[in-house]
CSV table of C-alpha atoms and ligand atoms in Angstrom, one decimal:
chain,number,residue,atom,x,y,z
D,1,MET,CA,-29.5,-4.3,18.7
D,2,LYS,CA,-28.5,-4.0,22.4
D,3,LYS,CA,-25.0,-2.7,23.2
D,4,SER,CA,-24.7,-5.7,25.5
D,5,HIS,CA,-24.7,-8.1,22.6
D,6,HIS,CA,-21.4,-9.3,21.3
D,7,LEU,CA,-19.9,-7.2,18.5
D,8,VAL,CA,-20.0,-10.1,16.2
D,9,THR,CA,-23.8,-10.4,16.8
D,10,ARG,CA,-24.3,-6.7,16.3
D,11,LEU,CA,-22.4,-6.7,13.0
D,12,GLN,CA,-25.0,-9.2,11.6
D,13,HIS,CA,-27.9,-7.0,12.6
D,14,LEU,CA,-26.9,-3.4,12.5
D,15,GLY,CA,-28.2,-1.6,9.4
D,16,THR,CA,-31.2,-3.8,8.8
D,17,LEU,CA,-34.5,-2.0,8.0
D,18,PRO,CA,-37.4,-1.9,10.5
D,19,CYS,CA,-39.9,-4.8,10.4
D,20,ASP,CA,-42.9,-3.8,12.5
D,21,ALA,CA,-46.6,-3.0,12.2
D,22,GLU,CA,-46.0,-0.2,9.8
D,23,HIS,CA,-43.5,-2.3,7.7
D,24,PRO,CA,-44.8,-5.8,8.1
D,25,VAL,CA,-42.5,-7.2,5.4
D,26,ALA,CA,-38.9,-6.0,5.0
D,27,ALA,CA,-35.8,-6.9,3.2
D,28,VAL,CA,-33.2,-8.6,5.3
D,29,ALA,CA,-30.2,-7.0,3.5
D,30,THR,CA,-29.9,-3.3,3.7
D,31,PRO,CA,-30.5,-1.7,0.2
D,32,SER,CA,-28.4,0.9,-1.5
D,33,ILE,CA,-30.4,4.1,-1.3
D,34,ARG,CA,-29.0,6.2,-4.1
D,35,THR,CA,-30.1,9.8,-4.2
D,36,SER,CA,-28.6,13.2,-4.9
D,37,THR,CA,-31.2,15.1,-2.9
D,38,VAL,CA,-34.0,14.4,-0.4
D,39,ARG,CA,-37.5,15.8,-0.1
D,40,PHE,CA,-39.2,17.0,3.1
D,41,HIS,CA,-42.9,16.6,3.8
D,42,SER,CA,-43.2,20.1,5.2
D,43,LEU,CA,-41.2,23.2,5.5
D,44,GLU,CA,-41.3,22.8,9.2
D,45,GLN,CA,-39.5,19.4,8.8
D,46,LEU,CA,-36.9,21.0,6.6
D,47,GLU,CA,-36.3,23.6,9.2
D,48,ARG,CA,-36.1,21.1,12.0
D,49,THR,CA,-33.5,19.2,10.0
D,50,GLU,CA,-31.5,22.4,9.5
D,51,SER,CA,-31.5,23.1,13.2
D,52,LEU,CA,-30.4,19.6,14.1
D,53,ARG,CA,-27.5,20.0,11.6
D,54,ALA,CA,-26.6,23.3,13.1
D,55,GLN,CA,-26.3,21.6,16.5
D,56,GLY,CA,-23.8,19.2,14.9
D,57,GLU,CA,-26.2,16.2,14.7
D,58,ARG,CA,-26.4,13.8,11.8
D,59,ALA,CA,-29.6,14.8,10.1
D,60,MET,CA,-30.3,13.8,6.5
D,61,SER,CA,-30.7,17.0,4.5
D,62,TYR,CA,-29.0,16.4,1.2
D,63,GLY,CA,-27.6,13.6,-0.9
D,64,ARG,CA,-23.9,14.4,-0.3
D,65,MET,CA,-24.1,13.2,3.3
D,66,GLY,CA,-26.2,10.2,2.3
D,67,LEU,CA,-29.3,8.6,3.5
D,68,GLN,CA,-30.0,5.4,5.5
D,69,THR,CA,-27.3,3.3,3.8
D,70,HIS,CA,-24.6,5.8,4.7
D,71,ALA,CA,-26.1,6.3,8.2
D,72,GLU,CA,-26.1,2.5,8.9
D,73,LEU,CA,-22.5,2.1,7.7
D,74,GLU,CA,-21.5,4.9,10.1
D,75,GLN,CA,-23.3,3.1,12.9
D,76,ILE,CA,-21.3,0.0,12.1
D,77,PHE,CA,-18.0,1.9,12.3
D,78,LEU,CA,-19.1,3.4,15.6
D,79,ALA,CA,-19.9,0.0,16.9
D,80,LEU,CA,-16.5,-1.3,15.7
D,81,GLU,CA,-14.4,1.5,17.2
D,82,ASN,CA,-16.7,2.5,20.1
D,83,GLY,CA,-16.7,6.1,18.9
D,84,ASP,CA,-19.1,9.1,19.0
D,85,ARG,CA,-19.2,10.3,15.4
D,86,CYS,CA,-18.2,8.8,12.1
D,87,PHE,CA,-17.5,10.4,8.7
D,88,LEU,CA,-17.1,8.6,5.5
D,89,ALA,CA,-14.6,9.3,2.7
D,90,SER,CA,-14.1,8.0,-0.8
D,91,SER,CA,-10.8,6.2,0.2
D,92,GLY,CA,-8.6,5.7,3.2
D,93,VAL,CA,-6.3,8.5,2.0
D,94,GLY,CA,-9.4,10.7,1.7
D,95,ALA,CA,-10.2,9.9,5.3
D,96,ILE,CA,-6.7,10.9,6.3
D,97,SER,CA,-6.7,14.1,4.3
D,98,MET,CA,-10.2,15.0,5.6
D,99,THR,CA,-8.9,14.6,9.2
D,100,LEU,CA,-5.7,16.5,8.8
D,101,LEU,CA,-7.2,19.4,6.8
D,102,SER,CA,-9.9,19.7,9.5
D,103,LEU,CA,-7.4,19.9,12.4
D,104,LEU,CA,-4.4,21.8,11.0
D,105,SER,CA,-4.1,25.4,10.1
D,106,GLN,CA,-1.3,27.6,8.7
D,107,GLY,CA,1.6,27.7,11.1
D,108,ASP,CA,0.7,24.5,12.8
D,109,HIS,CA,3.0,21.5,13.3
D,110,MET,CA,2.3,17.8,13.4
D,111,VAL,CA,4.4,15.0,14.9
D,112,CYS,CA,4.1,11.7,13.0
D,113,THR,CA,5.6,8.3,13.8
D,114,ASP,CA,8.0,7.4,11.0
D,115,ASN,CA,6.3,4.2,10.0
D,116,VAL,CA,3.2,5.9,8.6
D,117,TYR,CA,1.6,4.8,5.4
D,118,GLY,CA,3.5,6.3,2.5
D,119,PRO,CA,0.8,8.6,1.1
D,120,VAL,CA,0.7,10.5,4.4
D,121,ARG,CA,4.1,11.8,3.4
D,122,SER,CA,2.7,12.7,0.0
D,123,LEU,CA,-0.1,14.7,1.6
D,124,ASP,CA,2.5,16.4,3.7
D,125,GLU,CA,4.8,17.3,0.8
D,126,THR,CA,2.1,18.1,-1.7
D,127,ILE,CA,-0.5,20.0,0.3
D,128,LEU,CA,0.3,20.5,4.0
D,129,GLN,CA,3.7,22.2,3.4
D,130,ARG,CA,2.1,24.4,0.7
D,131,MET,CA,-0.4,25.6,3.3
D,132,GLY,CA,2.4,26.4,5.8
D,133,ILE,CA,1.9,23.3,8.0
D,134,ARG,CA,5.1,21.5,9.1
D,135,SER,CA,5.5,17.8,10.0
D,136,THR,CA,8.3,16.0,11.9
D,137,TYR,CA,8.7,12.2,11.7
D,138,VAL,CA,10.0,10.3,14.7
D,139,GLY,CA,10.4,6.6,15.7
D,140,GLY,CA,7.2,5.5,17.5
D,141,HIS,CA,9.1,3.9,20.3
D,142,ASP,CA,11.5,6.8,20.9
D,143,TYR,CA,9.4,8.8,23.5
D,144,ALA,CA,12.3,11.2,24.3
D,145,ALA,CA,12.6,12.1,20.6
D,146,LEU,CA,8.9,12.4,20.2
D,147,GLU,CA,8.6,14.8,23.1
D,148,ALA,CA,11.6,16.8,21.9
D,149,ALA,CA,9.9,17.2,18.5
D,150,ILE,CA,6.9,18.8,20.1
D,151,THR,CA,6.8,22.6,19.8
D,152,PRO,CA,4.2,25.2,20.9
D,153,ASP,CA,2.8,25.0,17.4
D,154,THR,CA,2.3,21.2,17.5
D,155,LYS,CA,-1.4,20.3,17.3
D,156,VAL,CA,-1.6,16.7,16.2
D,157,LEU,CA,0.2,13.5,17.0
D,158,TYR,CA,-0.3,11.0,14.2
D,159,ALA,CA,0.6,7.3,14.5
D,160,GLU,CA,0.0,4.0,12.8
D,161,SER,CA,0.2,0.6,14.5
D,162,PRO,CA,1.2,-1.9,13.5
D,163,GLY,CA,3.0,-0.3,10.6
D,164,SER,CA,1.9,-1.8,7.2
D,165,LEU,CA,5.4,-2.8,6.1
D,166,LEU,CA,7.3,-4.0,9.2
D,167,LEU,CA,4.2,-4.6,11.3
D,168,GLU,CA,5.8,-3.0,14.4
D,169,MET,CA,3.3,-2.5,17.3
D,170,LEU,CA,3.3,0.9,18.9
D,171,ASP,CA,2.2,1.5,22.5
D,172,PHE,CA,-0.9,3.7,21.9
D,173,ARG,CA,-1.4,4.1,25.7
D,174,ALA,CA,2.1,5.6,26.1
D,175,LEU,CA,1.6,7.7,23.0
D,176,SER,CA,-1.7,9.0,24.2
D,177,GLU,CA,-0.2,10.0,27.5
D,178,ILE,CA,2.3,12.2,25.6
D,179,ALA,CA,-0.5,13.6,23.5
D,180,LYS,CA,-2.5,14.5,26.6
D,181,LYS,CA,0.5,16.0,28.4
D,182,HIS,CA,1.0,18.4,25.5
D,183,LYS,CA,-2.7,18.9,24.6
D,184,LEU,CA,-2.3,17.3,21.1
D,185,ILE,CA,-5.1,15.6,19.2
D,186,PHE,CA,-4.0,12.0,18.9
D,187,VAL,CA,-4.9,10.6,15.5
D,188,VAL,CA,-4.2,7.0,14.5
D,189,ASP,CA,-4.5,4.9,11.4
D,190,ASN,CA,-6.3,1.7,12.4
D,191,THR,CA,-6.7,0.0,9.1
D,192,TRP,CA,-4.8,-3.0,10.4
D,193,GLY,CA,-7.3,-3.5,13.2
D,194,SER,CA,-10.3,-2.2,11.4
D,195,GLY,CA,-12.0,-1.8,14.8
D,196,LEU,CA,-12.4,-5.5,15.2
D,197,ILE,CA,-9.1,-6.7,16.5
D,198,TYR,CA,-7.7,-3.3,17.8
D,199,THR,CA,-9.7,-0.4,19.2
D,200,PRO,CA,-7.4,2.6,19.6
D,201,LEU,CA,-10.1,5.0,20.9
D,202,GLU,CA,-10.2,2.7,24.0
D,203,LEU,CA,-6.4,3.1,24.4
D,204,GLY,CA,-6.5,6.9,24.4
D,205,ALA,CA,-6.7,8.0,20.7
D,206,ASP,CA,-9.0,10.8,19.8
D,207,ILE,CA,-9.6,9.9,16.2
D,208,SER,CA,-9.3,6.5,14.5
D,209,ILE,CA,-9.1,6.2,10.7
D,210,ILE,CA,-9.9,3.1,8.8
D,211,ALA,CA,-9.3,2.4,5.1
D,212,GLY,CA,-12.5,0.4,4.5
D,213,THR,CA,-10.8,-0.6,1.3
D,214,LYS,CA,-9.0,-3.4,3.1
D,215,TYR,CA,-10.7,-5.8,5.6
D,216,ILE,CA,-14.1,-4.0,5.9
D,217,GLY,CA,-14.8,-4.4,2.2
D,218,GLY,CA,-12.9,-7.6,2.2
D,219,HIS,CA,-13.4,-8.5,-1.5
D,220,SER,CA,-11.0,-6.2,-3.3
D,221,ASP,CA,-13.8,-4.3,-5.1
D,222,LEU,CA,-14.2,-1.2,-3.0
D,223,MET,CA,-12.4,2.1,-2.1
D,224,LEU,CA,-13.7,3.6,1.1
D,225,GLY,CA,-12.5,5.4,4.2
D,226,ALA,CA,-13.9,6.3,7.6
D,227,VAL,CA,-13.0,8.8,10.3
D,228,VAL,CA,-14.2,7.7,13.8
D,229,VAL,CA,-14.1,10.4,16.4
D,230,LYS,CA,-14.3,10.4,20.2
D,231,GLY,CA,-16.0,13.5,21.7
D,232,VAL,CA,-18.8,15.6,20.4
D,233,GLU,CA,-16.8,18.8,20.0
D,234,LEU,CA,-14.1,17.2,17.9
D,235,GLY,CA,-16.9,15.5,15.9
D,236,ALA,CA,-18.5,18.8,15.2
D,237,ARG,CA,-15.2,20.1,13.9
D,238,ILE,CA,-14.8,17.3,11.4
D,239,ASP,CA,-18.4,17.6,10.5
D,240,ARG,CA,-18.1,21.2,9.5
D,241,ASN,CA,-14.9,20.5,7.5
D,242,GLN,CA,-16.3,17.4,5.8
D,243,TYR,CA,-19.3,19.5,4.7
D,244,ALA,CA,-17.1,22.4,3.5
D,245,LEU,CA,-14.7,20.0,1.6
D,246,GLY,CA,-17.5,18.2,-0.1
D,247,TYR,CA,-16.3,14.6,0.6
D,248,SER,CA,-19.0,12.2,-0.3
D,249,ILE,CA,-19.3,8.5,-1.1
D,250,SER,CA,-21.7,6.6,-3.3
D,251,ALA,CA,-24.6,4.7,-1.6
D,252,ASP,CA,-23.4,1.6,-3.6
D,253,ASP,CA,-20.0,1.8,-2.0
D,254,ALA,CA,-21.6,2.1,1.5
D,255,TRP,CA,-23.8,-0.9,0.6
D,256,LEU,CA,-20.7,-2.9,-0.4
D,257,ALA,CA,-19.0,-2.0,2.8
D,258,ILE,CA,-22.0,-3.1,4.9
D,259,ARG,CA,-22.2,-6.3,2.9
D,260,GLY,CA,-18.5,-7.0,3.5
D,261,VAL,CA,-18.3,-6.2,7.1
D,262,ARG,CA,-20.9,-8.8,8.1
D,263,THR,CA,-18.3,-11.6,7.4
D,264,MET,CA,-15.2,-9.7,8.6
D,265,PRO,CA,-15.0,-11.5,11.9
D,266,ILE,CA,-14.9,-14.9,10.3
D,267,ARG,CA,-12.7,-13.8,7.5
D,268,MET,CA,-10.2,-12.2,9.8
D,269,GLN,CA,-10.0,-15.4,11.9
D,270,GLN,CA,-9.2,-17.4,8.9
D,271,HIS,CA,-6.6,-14.9,7.6
D,272,ALA,CA,-5.0,-14.9,11.0
D,273,ALA,CA,-4.9,-18.7,11.3
D,274,ASN,CA,-3.4,-19.0,7.8
D,275,ALA,CA,-0.9,-16.3,8.4
D,276,LEU,CA,0.4,-18.0,11.6
D,277,LYS,CA,0.9,-21.2,9.7
D,278,VAL,CA,2.8,-19.3,7.0
D,279,CYS,CA,5.0,-17.7,9.7
D,280,GLU,CA,5.8,-21.2,11.0
D,281,PHE,CA,6.7,-22.4,7.6
D,282,LEU,CA,8.8,-19.3,6.8
D,283,SER,CA,10.7,-19.8,10.1
D,284,SER,CA,11.9,-23.2,8.9
D,285,LEU,CA,13.7,-21.7,5.8
D,286,ASP,CA,17.4,-21.2,5.9
D,287,ALA,CA,17.3,-17.7,4.3
D,288,THR,CA,14.8,-16.3,6.9
D,289,VAL,CA,16.3,-13.8,9.2
D,290,ALA,CA,13.2,-12.2,10.7
D,291,ILE,CA,9.4,-12.5,10.6
D,292,TYR,CA,7.3,-9.5,11.3
D,293,HIS,CA,3.8,-10.4,12.5
D,294,PRO,CA,2.8,-9.3,16.0
D,295,ALA,CA,0.6,-12.4,16.7
D,296,TYR,CA,3.6,-14.7,16.0
D,297,PRO,CA,5.2,-15.5,19.4
D,298,ALA,CA,8.8,-14.8,18.1
D,299,ASP,CA,7.8,-11.3,17.0
D,300,LYS,CA,9.6,-8.6,19.0
D,301,HIS,CA,6.3,-6.9,20.1
D,302,HIS,CA,4.2,-10.0,20.7
D,303,ALA,CA,3.6,-9.1,24.4
D,304,LEU,CA,2.3,-5.6,23.4
D,305,TRP,CA,0.0,-7.3,20.8
D,306,GLN,CA,-1.2,-9.7,23.5
D,307,ARG,CA,-1.9,-6.7,25.8
D,308,ASP,CA,-3.7,-4.5,23.3
D,309,CYS,CA,-5.2,-6.6,20.5
D,310,LYS,CA,-8.2,-9.0,20.3
D,311,GLY,CA,-7.0,-10.9,17.2
D,312,SER,CA,-4.8,-10.7,14.2
D,313,ASN,CA,-5.0,-10.7,10.4
D,314,GLY,CA,-3.3,-12.0,7.3
D,315,LEU,CA,-0.6,-9.4,6.9
D,316,LEU,CA,3.1,-10.3,7.5
D,317,SER,CA,6.5,-9.6,6.3
D,318,VAL,CA,9.6,-11.7,6.1
D,319,ALA,CA,13.3,-10.7,5.8
D,320,PHE,CA,15.4,-13.1,3.7
D,321,LYS,CA,19.2,-13.1,3.6
D,322,GLY,CA,19.9,-12.8,-0.1
D,323,SER,CA,20.3,-10.6,-3.1
D,324,ARG,CA,17.8,-8.4,-4.8
D,325,GLU,CA,17.8,-10.8,-7.7
D,326,GLN,CA,16.8,-13.7,-5.4
D,327,ALA,CA,14.0,-11.6,-3.9
D,328,ARG,CA,12.8,-10.7,-7.4
D,329,ALA,CA,13.0,-14.3,-8.5
D,330,PHE,CA,11.1,-15.5,-5.5
D,331,VAL,CA,8.2,-13.0,-6.1
D,332,ASP,CA,8.0,-13.8,-9.8
D,333,ALA,CA,8.0,-17.5,-9.1
D,334,LEU,CA,4.9,-17.4,-6.9
D,335,ALA,CA,1.8,-18.6,-8.7
D,336,ILE,CA,-1.0,-18.3,-6.1
D,337,PHE,CA,0.2,-15.1,-4.5
D,338,TYR,CA,-0.6,-12.2,-6.9
D,339,ILE,CA,2.0,-9.5,-7.2
D,340,GLY,CA,0.3,-6.3,-6.0
D,341,TYR,CA,-0.2,-3.6,-3.4
D,342,SER,CA,-2.9,-3.6,-0.8
D,343,TRP,CA,-4.3,-6.2,1.4
D,344,GLY,CA,-7.5,-7.2,3.3
D,345,GLY,CA,-9.2,-8.9,0.3
D,346,PHE,CA,-9.8,-12.7,0.0
D,347,GLU,CA,-6.7,-13.2,-2.1
D,348,SER,CA,-3.1,-13.7,-1.3
D,349,LEU,CA,-0.7,-10.9,-2.3
D,350,VAL,CA,3.0,-10.4,-2.4
D,351,GLN,CA,5.2,-7.3,-2.6
D,352,TRP,CA,9.0,-6.9,-2.6
D,353,VAL,CA,9.6,-3.9,-0.4
D,354,ARG,CA,12.7,-2.1,-1.9
D,355,PRO,CA,15.2,-0.6,0.6
D,356,GLN,CA,14.1,2.9,-0.3
D,357,GLY,CA,10.5,1.9,0.7
D,358,ILE,CA,11.6,1.5,4.3
D,359,ALA,CA,14.5,4.0,4.4
D,360,HIS,CA,12.5,6.3,6.6
D,361,HIS,CA,11.5,3.7,9.2
D,362,SER,CA,13.5,3.7,12.4
D,363,TYR,CA,12.4,0.1,13.0
D,364,ALA,CA,14.1,-1.2,9.8
D,365,SER,CA,17.3,-3.1,10.4
D,366,GLU,CA,20.6,-1.9,9.0
D,367,ALA,CA,20.8,-5.0,6.8
D,368,LEU,CA,17.3,-4.1,5.3
D,369,ARG,CA,18.3,-0.6,4.6
D,370,THR,CA,21.6,-1.6,2.8
D,371,GLY,CA,19.9,-4.3,0.8
D,372,GLU,CA,21.8,-7.1,2.4
D,373,HIS,CA,18.5,-8.5,3.6
D,374,GLN,CA,15.3,-8.5,1.4
D,375,LEU,CA,11.9,-7.6,2.8
D,376,ILE,CA,9.0,-9.5,1.3
D,377,ARG,CA,5.5,-8.5,2.4
D,378,LEU,CA,2.7,-11.1,2.2
D,379,HIS,CA,-1.0,-10.8,2.6
D,380,VAL,CA,-2.1,-14.3,3.4
D,381,GLY,CA,-5.6,-14.8,1.9
D,382,LEU,CA,-8.4,-17.3,2.3
D,383,GLU,CA,-7.0,-20.0,0.0
D,384,ALA,CA,-6.1,-23.4,1.6
D,385,VAL,CA,-3.0,-22.7,3.6
D,386,GLU,CA,-1.4,-26.0,2.4
D,387,ASP,CA,-1.5,-24.6,-1.2
D,388,LEU,CA,-0.1,-21.3,-0.1
D,389,ILE,CA,2.8,-23.0,1.7
D,390,ALA,CA,3.5,-25.3,-1.3
D,391,ASP,CA,3.5,-22.2,-3.5
D,392,LEU,CA,6.0,-20.4,-1.2
D,393,GLN,CA,8.2,-23.5,-1.0
D,394,GLN,CA,8.4,-24.0,-4.8
D,395,ALA,CA,9.2,-20.3,-5.3
D,396,TYR,CA,11.8,-20.4,-2.5
D,397,ASP,CA,13.5,-23.5,-4.0
D,398,LYS,CA,13.7,-21.7,-7.3
D,399,ALA,CA,15.1,-18.5,-5.9
D,400,PHE,CA,17.2,-19.6,-2.9
D,401,GLY,CA,17.7,-23.3,-3.6
D,402,ALA,CA,21.2,-24.7,-4.0
S,1,PLP,C1,-4.5,1.1,2.2
S,1,PLP,C2,-4.2,1.9,3.3
S,1,PLP,C3,-4.6,3.2,3.4
S,1,PLP,C4,-5.3,4.0,2.3
S,1,PLP,O1,-6.5,3.4,1.9
S,1,PLP,P1,-7.0,3.7,0.4
S,1,PLP,O2,-8.4,3.4,0.5
S,1,PLP,O3,-6.2,2.8,-0.5
S,1,PLP,O4,-6.8,5.2,0.1
S,1,PLP,C5,-4.3,3.9,4.6
S,1,PLP,N1,-3.7,3.4,5.6
S,1,PLP,C6,-3.2,2.1,5.5
S,1,PLP,C7,-2.5,1.6,6.7
S,1,PLP,C8,-3.4,1.4,4.4
S,1,PLP,O5,-3.0,0.1,4.3
């Protein structure tokens, strides 16, 4: 596949096995190559592989780092993010912990935007603090506070955009300037964009992390993470740490991710189109006080989304003026939207975000924090949008009707 082809074209062809004079007939779909170890046809070949690995190259030498199925999935992540090296992990959180454990040592400090995915704080409180690593959380738009939080020990700036609860867009270019000025490694969680609709490495990030669990897999049947790195040196650092930590994923999971990613562009378009229609519907409801979805023109950060993103997806939140009981009644009355965490699968999901769930977020309004407004997060799936809107309407009538 030529790099000049469109990404969508490359996503259909990356990872297919060779079909040439030596292999005159080949499977179209990439197989899952399961193995715990590999064999070498000579000792010389084994030694060549060892030396390539010592130079930081991806050379297949043992089952833990995988064979062709893993290598092809890594190539797909590199094509999506335009990175230099990719490392797979058994979940998105695994990819985050692999990255931070690779980059931070005792006495180091990290600055995080305060909208980061909740388990990042668990990693901080459970492991990083115990290792003598400190973190400070700051609003991602408050550049003065961000710079003020940086100390001589600060090594990493960690950010997520848009946040997965209030969907606030951050300005990665501005944040990367701050990181460069203070010689910090700029790490971002790009699960929302999954490399298709948002490419942070092109906006100045050094490392982009994707939970493949979400849109890459796309079918709610896979846990997977990827760390995509810009720069060979930084790549070698993650490589050594991944090896030492023993992170590994099953070939079957890599296979499911490859299978899922082929249809990601078309799925994402449909999620995005459905979500915009749901936003329009929600805006017509009396109880709606805010809609959080950067592709929606009334969103506060729509201009930034237009500048930095190539598309959108099915994730949105809505704030209703009403009581906790009304929010709970609304969620329970939905029939098509399943009650559940996560997003990125084919199905529509709903979650009531309790005030304590966004207490840490500087972007949350006072009314959301005090519980005067209720935050409902929706993942708009691939069902007929008319059915989704009808479901939302009947639940709204039950919970908020006169
Ligand atoms: C789901 C999610 C993760 C974690 O992925 P898992 O595979 O569930 O561990 C990380 N970041 C964001 C933004 C997510 O939504």
